[in-house]
Structures are given as structure tokens and as C-alpha cells.
Short mmCIF file of C-alpha atoms and ligand atoms in Angstrom, two decimals:
data_model
loop_
_atom_site.label_atom_id
_atom_site.label_comp_id
_atom_site.label_asym_id
_atom_site.label_seq_id
_atom_site.Cartn_x
_atom_site.Cartn_y
_atom_site.Cartn_z
CA MET K 4 9.99 -12.43 -51.28
CA ILE K 5 9.06 -12.48 -47.11
CA LYS K 6 13.23 -13.62 -47.10
CA SER K 7 14.44 -10.27 -48.70
CA THR K 8 11.97 -7.78 -46.76
CA ASN K 9 13.51 -9.58 -43.53
CA ALA K 10 17.16 -9.13 -44.92
CA ALA K 11 16.91 -5.18 -45.31
CA TYR K 12 14.95 -5.04 -42.50
CA ALA K 13 17.90 -6.85 -41.06
CA ILE K 14 20.51 -4.47 -42.77
CA LEU K 15 18.25 -1.23 -42.15
CA SER K 16 17.90 -2.11 -38.28
CA VAL K 17 21.88 -2.24 -38.38
CA ILE K 18 22.75 0.47 -39.88
CA LEU K 19 20.65 2.45 -37.51
CA PHE K 20 22.30 0.44 -34.91
CA CYS K 21 25.09 2.46 -35.23
CA ASN K 22 23.09 5.92 -35.25
CA VAL K 23 22.21 5.02 -31.77
CA GLY K 24 21.56 8.54 -29.54
CA CYS K 25 20.66 10.51 -32.63
CA THR K 26 17.65 12.18 -30.63
CA ILE K 27 18.49 15.70 -29.53
CA ASN K 28 18.77 16.33 -25.77
CA LYS K 29 17.18 12.48 -25.39
CA PRO K 30 18.63 10.04 -22.61
CA VAL K 31 19.34 6.67 -23.89
CA ILE K 32 17.36 4.31 -22.56
CA ALA K 33 18.64 0.62 -22.37
CA VAL K 34 16.43 -2.22 -21.87
CA ILE K 35 17.47 -5.92 -21.13
CA GLY K 36 15.18 -8.25 -21.12
CA THR K 37 12.83 -8.84 -23.80
CA GLY K 38 9.99 -10.14 -22.75
CA TYR K 39 6.46 -8.77 -22.92
CA VAL K 40 7.47 -6.24 -20.03
CA GLY K 41 10.49 -5.57 -21.08
CA LEU K 42 9.65 -4.83 -24.94
CA VAL K 43 6.48 -2.96 -24.78
CA THR K 44 8.87 -0.52 -22.02
CA GLY K 45 10.67 -0.36 -24.16
CA THR K 46 8.66 -0.38 -27.99
CA CYS K 47 6.67 2.64 -25.83
CA LEU K 48 9.43 4.59 -24.16
CA ALA K 49 10.49 4.29 -28.11
CA HIS K 50 7.00 4.98 -29.34
CA LEU K 51 7.31 8.51 -26.37
CA GLY K 52 10.20 9.85 -28.28
CA ASN K 53 13.67 8.16 -26.63
CA ASN K 54 16.14 6.39 -28.34
CA VAL K 55 15.86 3.37 -26.60
CA ILE K 56 18.38 -0.33 -26.87
CA CYS K 57 16.31 -3.73 -26.27
CA ALA K 58 19.25 -5.96 -25.09
CA ASP K 59 18.07 -9.64 -24.37
CA ILE K 60 20.64 -13.00 -24.02
CA ASP K 61 18.31 -15.32 -26.23
CA GLN K 62 20.23 -14.52 -29.74
CA GLU K 63 17.09 -16.13 -31.70
CA LYS K 64 15.00 -13.68 -30.67
CA ILE K 65 17.16 -10.98 -31.20
CA ASN K 66 17.22 -12.17 -34.94
CA ALA K 67 13.66 -11.92 -34.64
CA LEU K 68 13.22 -8.39 -33.46
CA ASN K 69 15.99 -7.34 -36.40
CA ASN K 70 13.85 -8.97 -39.29
CA GLY K 71 11.01 -7.15 -37.77
CA VAL K 72 9.02 -10.30 -36.18
CA VAL K 73 7.47 -10.21 -32.82
CA LEU K 74 7.52 -13.83 -31.74
CA MET K 75 4.83 -12.74 -28.95
CA TYR K 76 1.25 -11.59 -29.75
CA GLU K 77 0.63 -9.00 -27.98
CA PRO K 78 -2.02 -6.40 -29.59
CA GLY K 79 -0.57 -2.79 -31.33
CA LEU K 80 2.73 -3.97 -30.21
CA LYS K 81 4.29 -4.69 -33.70
CA GLU K 82 2.87 -1.90 -35.53
CA LEU K 83 4.68 0.42 -32.71
CA LEU K 84 7.53 -1.92 -32.98
CA ASP K 85 8.22 -1.28 -36.99
CA GLU K 86 7.11 3.23 -36.25
CA SER K 87 9.93 3.58 -34.28
CA VAL K 88 12.81 0.89 -36.11
CA LEU K 89 11.79 3.53 -39.05
CA LYS K 90 12.19 6.42 -36.94
CA ASN K 91 15.73 4.99 -35.59
CA GLN K 92 14.34 5.64 -31.96
CA LEU K 93 14.79 0.90 -31.55
CA GLN K 94 17.03 -0.69 -31.38
CA PHE K 95 17.48 -4.93 -31.01
CA THR K 96 21.46 -6.15 -30.01
CA HIS K 97 21.83 -9.41 -27.68
CA ASP K 98 25.07 -7.70 -26.31
CA SER K 99 23.31 -6.41 -22.66
CA ALA K 100 26.29 -4.69 -21.94
CA ASN K 101 26.82 -3.27 -25.14
CA ALA K 102 23.55 -1.40 -25.06
CA ALA K 103 24.72 -0.72 -21.04
CA GLN K 104 27.74 1.13 -22.11
CA GLN K 105 25.25 3.71 -23.94
CA ALA K 106 22.72 4.13 -21.92
CA ASP K 107 22.16 7.06 -19.40
CA ILE K 108 19.22 4.74 -18.00
CA ILE K 109 19.30 1.02 -17.70
CA PHE K 110 15.45 -0.79 -17.15
CA ILE K 111 16.16 -4.01 -16.10
CA ALA K 112 12.65 -5.98 -17.26
CA VAL K 113 14.34 -10.09 -16.52
CA ASP K 114 11.72 -12.60 -15.26
CA THR K 115 11.97 -13.29 -11.64
CA PRO K 116 10.00 -16.88 -11.99
CA MET K 117 8.89 -18.88 -9.62
CA GLN K 118 10.83 -21.91 -7.87
CA SER K 119 9.46 -25.22 -6.89
CA ASP K 120 9.22 -23.88 -3.18
CA GLY K 121 7.61 -21.10 -3.91
CA THR K 122 10.33 -18.17 -4.27
CA ALA K 123 11.09 -15.33 -6.71
CA ASN K 124 13.75 -16.63 -9.01
CA MET K 125 16.98 -14.17 -9.05
CA ALA K 126 18.90 -15.56 -11.09
CA TYR K 127 18.61 -13.54 -14.19
CA LEU K 128 18.14 -9.98 -12.26
CA GLU K 129 21.70 -11.07 -10.22
CA SER K 130 23.73 -12.25 -13.90
CA ALA K 131 22.22 -8.84 -15.27
CA LEU K 132 23.86 -7.21 -12.84
CA GLN K 133 26.89 -8.87 -13.54
CA THR K 134 26.74 -7.89 -17.07
CA ILE K 135 25.32 -3.88 -15.71
CA ALA K 136 28.12 -3.89 -13.39
CA PRO K 137 31.22 -3.15 -15.15
CA THR K 138 29.63 -0.03 -17.92
CA LEU K 139 28.98 2.57 -14.36
CA THR K 140 32.03 3.66 -14.77
CA LYS K 141 29.86 6.93 -15.22
CA HIS K 142 26.50 8.00 -13.36
CA LYS K 143 23.43 6.37 -15.17
CA VAL K 144 19.71 5.60 -13.53
CA LEU K 145 19.43 1.87 -12.89
CA CYS K 146 15.24 1.43 -12.67
CA ILE K 147 14.03 -1.99 -11.72
CA LYS K 148 11.14 -2.80 -13.85
CA SER K 149 11.31 -6.65 -12.74
CA THR K 150 8.34 -7.79 -9.97
CA VAL K 151 11.13 -8.22 -7.18
CA PRO K 152 11.19 -9.41 -3.42
CA ILE K 153 10.64 -6.22 -0.66
CA GLY K 154 14.04 -5.07 -0.07
CA THR K 155 15.55 -6.08 -3.42
CA THR K 156 16.50 -2.33 -4.39
CA ASP K 157 18.83 -2.30 -1.14
CA TYR K 158 20.24 -5.63 -2.14
CA VAL K 159 20.90 -4.38 -5.79
CA GLN K 160 22.68 -1.66 -3.54
CA GLN K 161 24.35 -3.07 -1.60
CA LEU K 162 25.19 -6.01 -4.40
CA LEU K 163 26.80 -3.50 -6.64
CA MET K 164 28.78 -1.95 -4.36
CA SER K 165 30.24 -5.49 -2.65
CA TRP K 166 31.74 -5.66 -6.74
CA GLY K 167 33.41 -2.09 -6.28
CA VAL K 168 31.17 -0.31 -8.35
CA GLU K 169 31.11 3.45 -6.92
CA LYS K 170 28.10 4.53 -4.36
CA HIS K 171 28.54 7.84 -6.72
CA ALA K 172 28.78 6.20 -10.03
CA PHE K 173 24.56 4.71 -9.80
CA SER K 174 21.14 5.65 -8.86
CA LEU K 175 18.85 3.02 -7.68
CA VAL K 176 15.17 3.07 -9.08
CA MET K 177 12.30 0.52 -8.77
CA ASN K 178 9.87 1.20 -10.98
CA PRO K 179 7.16 -1.29 -10.98
CA GLU K 180 4.62 -2.19 -14.64
CA PHE K 181 0.75 -3.14 -14.42
CA LEU K 182 0.49 -4.27 -17.40
CA ARG K 183 -1.68 -7.02 -18.41
CA GLU K 184 -0.79 -9.03 -21.15
CA GLY K 185 -2.77 -9.43 -24.29
CA SER K 186 -3.49 -5.34 -23.34
CA ALA K 187 0.51 -4.32 -22.63
CA VAL K 188 0.67 -1.15 -25.13
CA GLN K 189 -2.79 0.06 -24.35
CA ASP K 190 -1.87 -0.52 -20.21
CA PHE K 191 1.43 1.54 -21.29
CA LEU K 192 0.13 4.64 -22.68
CA HIS K 193 -3.02 4.85 -20.75
CA PRO K 194 -2.15 3.89 -17.22
CA ASP K 195 -4.04 4.26 -13.80
CA ARG K 196 -0.83 5.08 -12.00
CA ILE K 197 3.23 5.61 -12.21
CA VAL K 198 4.70 4.09 -9.20
CA ILE K 199 8.09 5.28 -8.51
CA GLY K 200 10.65 4.08 -5.48
CA SER K 201 13.68 5.62 -4.79
CA ARG K 202 16.03 6.69 -2.76
CA SER K 203 16.75 9.43 -4.79
CA TYR K 204 15.02 12.51 -6.11
CA GLN K 205 16.65 13.59 -9.14
CA ALA K 206 16.95 9.82 -10.16
CA ALA K 207 12.94 9.23 -9.31
CA GLN K 208 12.63 13.05 -11.18
CA GLN K 209 14.63 11.53 -14.47
CA ILE K 210 12.12 8.71 -14.53
CA LYS K 211 8.87 10.49 -14.01
CA SER K 212 9.79 12.38 -16.75
CA LEU K 213 10.47 9.29 -19.23
CA TYR K 214 6.53 9.17 -17.93
CA GLU K 215 5.48 13.12 -18.20
CA PRO K 216 3.22 12.56 -21.42
CA LEU K 217 1.10 10.24 -19.78
CA LEU K 218 0.65 11.95 -17.00
CA THR K 219 -2.92 13.97 -16.32
CA SER K 220 -5.16 14.34 -13.49
CA ASN K 221 -5.96 10.93 -13.98
CA THR K 222 -3.35 9.06 -13.61
CA PRO K 223 -1.14 10.09 -11.36
CA CYS K 224 2.58 9.48 -10.64
CA THR K 225 3.54 8.39 -6.98
CA ILE K 226 6.76 8.76 -5.57
CA VAL K 227 7.56 6.69 -2.57
CA ASP K 228 10.95 4.08 -1.25
CA PRO K 229 12.10 1.37 -2.86
CA ALA K 230 10.31 -0.79 -0.77
CA THR K 231 7.13 0.98 -0.90
CA ALA K 232 7.45 0.13 -4.22
CA GLU K 233 8.15 -3.16 -4.21
CA THR K 234 5.49 -3.56 -1.83
CA ILE K 235 2.65 -1.57 -4.12
CA LYS K 236 3.25 -4.40 -6.93
CA TYR K 237 3.12 -7.43 -5.18
CA ALA K 238 0.15 -5.74 -3.00
CA SER K 239 -1.68 -4.86 -6.07
CA ASN K 240 -1.61 -8.52 -7.76
CA SER K 241 -1.98 -10.50 -4.71
CA PHE K 242 -5.67 -7.62 -3.95
CA LEU K 243 -6.40 -8.56 -7.17
CA ALA K 244 -5.79 -11.97 -7.04
CA VAL K 245 -7.60 -12.67 -3.67
CA LYS K 246 -10.68 -10.43 -5.69
CA ILE K 247 -11.47 -13.37 -7.82
CA SER K 248 -10.62 -16.33 -5.44
CA PHE K 249 -13.47 -14.50 -3.30
CA ILE K 250 -15.90 -14.33 -6.17
CA ASN K 251 -15.23 -18.28 -7.07
CA GLU K 252 -16.36 -18.66 -3.37
CA ILE K 253 -19.45 -17.23 -3.99
CA ALA K 254 -20.36 -18.68 -7.42
CA ASN K 255 -19.28 -22.16 -6.08
CA LEU K 256 -21.99 -21.17 -3.16
CA CYS K 257 -24.88 -19.88 -5.76
CA GLU K 258 -24.17 -23.59 -8.10
CA GLN K 259 -25.61 -24.61 -4.86
CA THR K 260 -28.33 -21.88 -3.95
CA GLY K 261 -29.43 -21.01 -7.14
CA ALA K 262 -29.00 -17.68 -6.79
CA ASP K 263 -27.71 -15.34 -10.27
CA ILE K 264 -23.27 -15.03 -9.50
CA CYS K 265 -23.77 -12.90 -12.56
CA ALA K 266 -25.91 -10.55 -11.34
CA VAL K 267 -24.59 -10.87 -7.42
CA SER K 268 -20.83 -9.56 -9.01
CA HIS K 269 -22.55 -6.98 -11.26
CA ALA K 270 -24.33 -5.39 -8.19
CA MET K 271 -21.56 -5.38 -6.56
CA GLY K 272 -19.25 -4.50 -8.41
CA LEU K 273 -21.82 -0.88 -8.57
CA ASP K 274 -20.28 -0.35 -5.55
CA LYS K 275 -17.54 1.97 -6.36
CA ARG K 276 -15.66 0.35 -3.32
CA ILE K 277 -15.60 -2.32 -5.02
CA GLY K 278 -15.82 -1.48 -8.22
CA PRO K 279 -16.37 -4.18 -11.31
CA TYR K 280 -13.11 -5.36 -12.22
CA PHE K 281 -11.64 -9.03 -11.47
CA LEU K 282 -14.90 -9.96 -10.05
CA LYS K 283 -16.07 -12.78 -12.81
CA HIS K 284 -15.84 -15.93 -11.69
CA GLY K 285 -15.03 -18.95 -14.10
CA ALA K 286 -11.72 -21.87 -13.60
CA GLY K 287 -9.60 -19.58 -11.42
CA PHE K 288 -6.68 -17.66 -12.44
CA GLY K 289 -2.96 -18.74 -13.75
CA GLY K 290 -0.66 -16.93 -15.87
CA SER K 291 3.19 -15.46 -15.17
CA CYS K 292 2.04 -13.03 -13.04
CA PHE K 293 -0.97 -13.93 -9.73
CA PRO K 294 0.42 -17.18 -9.15
CA LYS K 295 4.47 -16.08 -8.47
CA ASP K 296 3.52 -13.29 -7.16
CA CYS K 297 1.62 -14.32 -4.88
CA ASN K 298 3.54 -17.27 -3.58
CA ALA K 299 6.52 -15.14 -3.92
CA LEU K 300 4.79 -12.38 -1.31
CA LEU K 301 3.62 -15.39 1.28
CA HIS K 302 7.05 -16.54 1.09
CA ASN K 303 8.49 -12.73 1.63
CA ALA K 304 6.23 -11.86 4.46
CA LYS K 305 7.57 -15.32 5.82
CA LYS K 306 10.72 -13.55 5.85
CA TRP K 307 10.01 -10.70 8.64
CA GLY K 308 7.76 -13.05 10.54
CA VAL K 309 3.91 -12.20 8.92
CA SER K 310 1.98 -14.68 8.03
CA LEU K 311 -0.76 -13.25 5.13
CA PRO K 312 -3.48 -16.36 5.96
CA THR K 313 -6.20 -14.37 3.19
CA LEU K 314 -3.39 -14.83 0.62
CA SER K 315 -2.31 -18.30 1.53
CA ALA K 316 -6.77 -18.99 1.80
CA CYS K 317 -7.19 -17.58 -1.85
CA LEU K 318 -4.26 -19.44 -3.20
CA LEU K 319 -5.86 -22.72 -2.00
CA THR K 320 -9.25 -21.61 -3.29
CA ASN K 321 -7.71 -21.78 -6.59
CA GLU K 322 -5.79 -24.47 -6.88
CA GLU K 323 -9.46 -26.52 -6.29
CA GLN K 324 -11.48 -23.68 -8.57
CA ARG K 325 -8.49 -25.01 -11.77
CA LYS K 326 -10.18 -29.00 -10.98
CA LYS K 327 -13.46 -27.78 -11.17
CA PRO K 328 -14.32 -28.00 -15.19
CA VAL K 329 -13.16 -31.44 -15.08
CA LYS K 330 -14.96 -32.10 -11.98
CA LYS K 331 -18.06 -31.05 -13.70
CA LEU K 332 -17.79 -32.74 -16.51
CA LEU K 333 -17.56 -35.85 -14.30
CA ASP K 334 -20.86 -34.66 -12.62
CA PHE K 335 -22.27 -35.36 -16.41
CA MET K 336 -20.28 -38.07 -17.41
CA PRO K 337 -18.77 -40.02 -15.07
CA ASN K 338 -16.52 -42.25 -17.23
CA LEU K 339 -14.55 -40.19 -20.07
CA HIS K 340 -12.14 -42.92 -20.44
CA ASN K 341 -11.38 -43.05 -23.92
CA LYS K 342 -14.26 -40.74 -24.95
CA SER K 343 -13.07 -37.10 -27.04
CA VAL K 344 -12.98 -34.26 -25.20
CA THR K 345 -12.07 -31.03 -27.07
CA VAL K 346 -10.11 -28.13 -24.53
CA LEU K 347 -10.38 -24.66 -26.28
CA GLY K 348 -8.64 -21.39 -25.30
CA LEU K 349 -5.30 -23.03 -23.60
CA ALA K 350 -3.25 -19.70 -23.01
CA PHE K 351 -3.88 -18.63 -19.57
CA LYS K 352 -6.46 -16.45 -21.09
CA ALA K 353 -7.88 -15.06 -24.07
CA GLY K 354 -5.91 -12.44 -26.11
CA THR K 355 -2.53 -14.03 -25.28
CA ASN K 356 -0.61 -16.61 -26.76
CA ASP K 357 1.37 -17.39 -23.45
CA VAL K 358 0.16 -21.06 -21.44
CA ARG K 359 2.40 -20.13 -18.78
CA ASN K 360 0.45 -21.31 -15.51
CA SER K 361 -2.81 -21.93 -17.82
CA CYS K 362 -5.86 -23.25 -16.11
CA ALA K 363 -5.56 -25.12 -19.55
CA ILE K 364 -3.12 -27.17 -17.70
CA THR K 365 -4.51 -28.20 -14.80
CA THR K 366 -7.86 -29.38 -17.31
CA ILE K 367 -5.65 -31.32 -19.26
CA ASP K 368 -3.66 -33.02 -16.63
CA LEU K 369 -7.15 -33.96 -15.19
CA LEU K 370 -7.88 -35.44 -18.41
CA LEU K 371 -5.35 -37.49 -19.58
CA GLN K 372 -5.51 -39.45 -15.72
CA GLN K 373 -9.01 -40.34 -16.89
CA GLY K 374 -8.33 -41.17 -19.76
CA ALA K 375 -9.54 -39.50 -22.52
CA HIS K 376 -8.95 -38.41 -26.26
CA ILE K 377 -7.79 -34.94 -26.03
CA LYS K 378 -8.38 -32.78 -28.72
CA ALA K 379 -7.44 -29.16 -28.36
CA TYR K 380 -7.95 -25.48 -30.23
CA ASP K 381 -6.52 -21.75 -29.05
CA PRO K 382 -6.43 -19.50 -32.04
CA VAL K 383 -2.32 -18.46 -31.46
CA ALA K 384 -1.40 -20.69 -27.96
CA ASN K 385 -1.92 -24.45 -30.06
CA THR K 386 2.23 -24.08 -31.07
CA ASN K 387 3.24 -22.43 -26.84
CA MET K 388 0.92 -25.79 -25.25
CA LYS K 389 2.75 -28.30 -27.25
CA GLN K 390 5.91 -27.81 -25.98
CA LEU K 391 4.01 -29.20 -22.53
CA PHE K 392 1.47 -31.27 -24.13
CA PRO K 393 3.84 -32.64 -27.59
CA ARG K 394 0.39 -36.03 -27.59
CA ILE K 395 -2.75 -34.06 -27.53
CA ASP K 396 -4.32 -33.74 -30.73
CA TYR K 397 -4.01 -29.91 -31.97
CA CYS K 398 -7.00 -28.68 -34.18
CA ASN K 399 -6.20 -25.78 -36.46
CA CYS K 400 -9.47 -24.67 -36.58
CA LEU K 401 -12.44 -24.30 -34.65
CA GLU K 402 -15.03 -27.03 -36.65
CA ASP K 403 -11.91 -28.93 -36.84
CA ALA K 404 -11.67 -29.02 -32.85
CA ILE K 405 -15.74 -29.42 -32.28
CA ASP K 406 -15.98 -32.13 -34.62
CA GLN K 407 -16.85 -35.70 -33.18
CA THR K 408 -16.38 -34.71 -29.89
CA ASP K 409 -18.27 -36.24 -27.07
CA ALA K 410 -17.40 -33.13 -24.90
CA ILE K 411 -16.38 -29.67 -25.18
CA ILE K 412 -14.32 -27.13 -22.20
CA ILE K 413 -14.63 -23.51 -23.07
CA MET K 414 -11.22 -22.31 -21.16
CA THR K 415 -10.67 -18.59 -21.75
CA ASP K 416 -13.25 -16.44 -23.84
CA TRP K 417 -12.22 -15.91 -26.85
CA PRO K 418 -15.26 -14.34 -29.11
CA GLU K 419 -14.64 -16.78 -31.25
CA PHE K 420 -16.16 -19.42 -29.38
CA LYS K 421 -19.22 -17.51 -29.51
CA GLN K 422 -19.89 -19.81 -32.02
CA LEU K 423 -20.41 -22.64 -30.41
CA GLU K 424 -24.11 -21.42 -29.84
CA ASN K 425 -24.99 -22.41 -33.70
CA ILE K 426 -23.96 -25.69 -33.32
CA SER K 427 -27.02 -27.12 -32.71
CA LYS K 428 -28.25 -25.94 -36.17
CA LYS K 429 -25.87 -27.94 -37.52
CA SER K 430 -27.92 -31.19 -39.19
CA SER K 431 -25.53 -33.06 -37.66
CA ALA K 432 -25.61 -32.13 -33.77
CA HIS K 433 -25.68 -34.95 -32.03
CA ASP K 434 -25.17 -35.23 -28.42
CA LEU K 435 -23.11 -33.18 -27.03
CA ILE K 436 -21.89 -31.63 -23.37
CA ILE K 437 -20.73 -28.42 -22.98
CA ILE K 438 -18.50 -27.42 -19.85
CA ASP K 439 -18.40 -23.78 -20.37
CA ALA K 440 -16.14 -21.90 -17.44
CA CYS K 441 -15.92 -18.59 -19.12
CA ASN K 442 -20.22 -18.10 -19.47
CA ILE K 443 -19.83 -17.67 -22.99
CA ILE K 444 -22.61 -19.42 -24.15
CA ASP K 445 -26.22 -17.74 -24.59
CA CYS K 446 -27.78 -21.19 -23.49
CA SER K 447 -31.47 -19.64 -24.77
CA LYS K 448 -29.55 -19.83 -28.58
CA LEU K 449 -28.64 -23.52 -28.09
CA GLU K 450 -31.93 -25.28 -30.29
CA THR K 451 -32.00 -28.94 -29.66
CA LYS K 452 -32.23 -30.56 -26.28
CA LYS K 453 -29.35 -32.85 -27.51
CA ILE K 454 -27.14 -30.35 -26.07
CA ILE K 455 -26.14 -30.01 -22.28
CA VAL K 456 -24.45 -26.84 -20.81
CA GLY K 457 -22.58 -27.21 -17.77
CA LYS K 458 -21.58 -24.01 -16.48
CA MET K 459 -19.62 -22.30 -13.47
CA GLY K 460 -21.74 -21.12 -10.73
CA LYS K 461 -24.69 -22.10 -12.03
CA LYS K 462 -27.16 -24.98 -10.14
CA TYR K 463 -27.86 -27.37 -13.10
CA GLU K 464 -32.18 -27.25 -14.13
CA ALA K 465 -34.41 -30.33 -15.87
CA MET K 466 -36.02 -28.12 -18.32
CA ASP K 467 -37.66 -30.47 -20.79
CA ASN K 468 -34.98 -32.60 -20.50
CA ARG K 469 -32.62 -30.44 -20.84
CA ARG K 470 -30.46 -29.69 -18.55
CA MET K 471 -28.91 -26.72 -18.66
CA CYS K 472 -29.07 -23.16 -17.74
CA ASN K 473 -28.03 -19.29 -18.82
C1 LIG W 530 -1.67 -9.02 -14.48
C2 LIG W 530 -1.80 -7.81 -13.79
O1 LIG W 530 -3.05 -7.54 -14.38
C3 LIG W 530 -1.00 -6.70 -14.66
O2 LIG W 530 -1.29 -5.56 -13.89
C4 LIG W 530 0.51 -6.77 -13.93
O3 LIG W 530 1.33 -6.25 -14.04
C5 LIG W 530 0.84 -8.80 -14.23
O4 LIG W 530 -0.06 -9.12 -13.78
C6 LIG W 530 2.09 -8.44 -13.82
O5 LIG W 530 2.61 -8.57 -12.51
O6 LIG W 530 3.36 -8.72 -14.77
P1 LIG W 530 -1.98 -10.64 -16.10
O7 LIG W 530 -1.16 -12.04 -15.73
O8 LIG W 530 -1.23 -10.32 -17.91
O9 LIG W 530 -1.89 -9.11 -15.74
O10 LIG W 530 -3.62 -10.64 -17.35
P2 LIG W 530 -4.97 -10.92 -16.01
O11 LIG W 530 -5.64 -9.80 -16.97
O12 LIG W 530 -4.82 -9.59 -14.32
O13 LIG W 530 -5.21 -11.93 -15.55
C7 LIG W 530 -5.10 -13.02 -14.78
C8 LIG W 530 -5.58 -14.15 -14.52
O14 LIG W 530 -6.67 -13.49 -13.90
C9 LIG W 530 -5.50 -14.76 -15.83
O15 LIG W 530 -5.81 -16.06 -15.85
C10 LIG W 530 -7.17 -14.18 -15.54
O16 LIG W 530 -8.37 -15.16 -16.88
C11 LIG W 530 -7.94 -14.53 -14.88
N1 LIG W 530 -8.65 -13.51 -14.15
C12 LIG W 530 -8.81 -12.00 -14.14
C13 LIG W 530 -10.52 -13.70 -13.23
O17 LIG W 530 -10.36 -15.22 -13.51
N2 LIG W 530 -11.52 -13.25 -12.90
C14 LIG W 530 -11.13 -11.97 -13.55
O18 LIG W 530 -12.30 -11.08 -13.02
C15 LIG W 530 -9.94 -11.13 -14.31
#
């Protein structure tokens, strides 16, 4: 049944692909790269009424999309995607050149991953440009969505011209994205701001017009030069990362002084100049963006002869913070050899199955070094983590994960993990240590003295033989 539905979907997609460009007076948009940025951008632009072709060299991904299967976990994406495919406004292909050929506007949303020296790897961007270059026979707008080092847009201009592309055959725009994984669709449709960087007034206006339905008095569009747009993106991510490292340092201070970190960050956030967001302490930041972009900005600045000591310190703080959940467990259980430890939450945050640079990786690494036996569970990220740690014990549900274990480390704040508050009600409740790196367990709900809860940023207190804190 599923197979025949998929086959029908594939046939429909092929038929629709042949009819691209049927929405009258709308430019055809190609999006090169169907990672979470490219796919969300393409799908949402189609949802706004544009004709969009999403292209990717990954045949498996494209086959899946043509069968109506979205391989990443991104709330709301599948619904919008299905709707746009059925309206003949969204197609998928692995033939990037063909997509670019048909397009008036080409978005480039390929990865710029971190290399071992911390710099951004531009190979995917250059390879995408090589594919696009021969299609620049009539004027097209080339819009870079990928996060790129400052100066890249100008470099792309020179590169294309060095390959013989006519200056008048393209206009470049840098249009950074501010989408968070797990809420990317929502973020796209309700942006705080749109940033457009271009030396061409017309090209900037053309990109702006795509976002017109989203612009309100609360959502301004800033048009700047390309280097400024590139800097805005790196500076925004880096600033948020600094905010997190700062609150983690204050949390570590509170852990010694006994001050209440939650009350501290809440009251700090009430100051409009500070704001309440990204002040949540925990096990440090992870993901494919913050570590990569902070490192890339540091290297980029160094190239310009500028040091960014605040940002360097932010990364060092984060590196140490990521070790804290296991260090905390060792405070309670100094010998982890042959102990069963459950890691709950494997993705870099709740709401996504992306494990890139996840803090759980550091936790699992350290636990393995200590000789612990690891059980792991994430509602959506087990499969991805299995590729990094094939030999640990993955559980299919929370219940199995917390059964017969000596300690639990909560790494992400999936609402489901709050069920641990009921663990003490089970007759089988035994001596157990919970390290709550996300501050989600309400200790007053635990009804046994047998459970010890260690929280980040909280001083341990002896209470009726219990060492727990709230
Ligand atoms: C981040 C930015 O928030 C997006 O605006 C940006 O578009 C994106 O990077 C990107 O450059 O593509 P993302 O990496 O998806 O988005 O996730 P965030 O929600 O920003 O979280 C990043 C990390 O910071 C996570 O590990 C999260 O747990 C941690 N975090 C976040 C905290 O430790 N405390 C907080 O208060 C907030």
C-alpha cells in the first residue's frame, strides 16, 4: 500500500516537473542544496506562491523527496511540501544544472562545514558554482543562503568571471538565514528580520519581493552590501553563543554560591536590553551552526589581522561546559567502570534528529573512557547517533532506557523526559542518580530518598539524606 502510494507520488512528481513554471508572472526559483536550510527555503517560497525547483546531488535524498518522504525531522515541513507539490509549485531533482538552467533566481544553500583547522569548507559552494556557471547565459540573480566567510560574495563574483561568465549575466545577493532547526518553518514564515546584501539595487529588490508577504512593521528588511550581510550572520550566531557561554559561567558560579541560576537568568532577561532568549544554562551549545560559525568567524577575523578574544573565550568555556554532565556524575559515582548509565537525548537539542556536534557525543565519549555500559535513547535521533556510536545499547522507548540502570543523564529537554518525575512511584525504584543537564525535573515530585538528582548550576544540599536540588 505504502509502496503504491509512493509510486503514484513519484509519477505525479515527474509529470509536474515537466510543467514547471506554470504560475504566471512569477520567477522560477532554483534552490541548490536540500539540507534543512535549502529544503525549508524552497518549500516555504513555494508555499508563498512561487515556482520552485529544489536540487541536490544526493540522489537518495531526491528519490525520497520525490516519493513524498522527508528524511529530516522538521515540524510542519512535510505538510507544506505535500501541499506545494500537489499545486505543481515545488519539484525535486538531482540535476542541479537543469534546475539552474530553468531558473530566474538561484538560491545556493549548500553546506559550509567546519574543517579540522576551524575554517569553513567552501568546496560544496565552489562545486555548486561550477554547475551553475554554464547556465548563466541570460541574466539570473544568484542568491547565497549558505553561511560564508566575510568577503565570499565578492570572491564568487571574481571566480565566476575568471571562468568566463559575463559580468552582466548575473547579479549576486547574500541573503543569510536565521532558521533554527526544529522550528525552521515557523522561523521562515515569521522572521524577526530579512537581511539582503547586494551591490545591485534591482537584484536586492527582486529578492525582497519574494519576502514581501512576510514583511510587516515588526519584520523589517535591511538592505546592505554583501560583506555587511555576511558579517550580520556570523555576528548574530556568535553573539548568541557568547550569551550561552556567559550564562553557563554564571551557572557555575551559582553552583558554588547557592544562588538560584534560574531566578538569575529570568530576572536578567526581564531587562529589555538583555532579553530573555538564549539565557538557558545547560551542557553547552552544539549543533552544526554555532561551533562552526564561531570558529569560522575567529579564523576569518584573524585573516584580517583582528583578534576576537570574547569569542575565543566563549568557545573555551563551551568546551569545558560540555564535559560537566559526566564530571557531575563522577562527583556522585566516582567509579563508572561496568556501571550502566543511560543517556537521554542524543540530538544537539530537542525537536530535531540532527546529532552534529551534539553535546551528547562528548558525554558518550567520556562515559566510554570511564568504562561505563551505555544505554541511549532519543525519540527521533537514535538512528543518526548509531552511525557515530554503533556499539552502545539503543533503546526504543523511555521505559526500556531507564529500566535497570545505575544513572541517567538528561541531555536535551524533550517533554517526554519529564516523565522521570514519576519514576519514584514505581515499586521497582532503586538507588539511582539522575544528572539533569536541562533542568527539567521538578525534584519536589520525587517521592523517594533513593534518587539523587544533580542539576547544572545548582548547589548540592543534604536534605533528609537526599542530595537533591530544585
Ligand atoms: C542557530 C541559530 O539560532 C539560527 O538563528 C541560525 O539560523 C542557525 O543556527 C544557523 O546558522 O543555521 P540552531 O543551531 O538550529 O540555530 O539551534 P539553536 O536553537 O540556536 O541552538 C543551538 C545550541 O545552543 C543548542 O545546542 C542549544 O541547546 C543551545 N542553547 C540554545 C543553549 O544552550 N541555551 C539557550 O538558551 C539556547
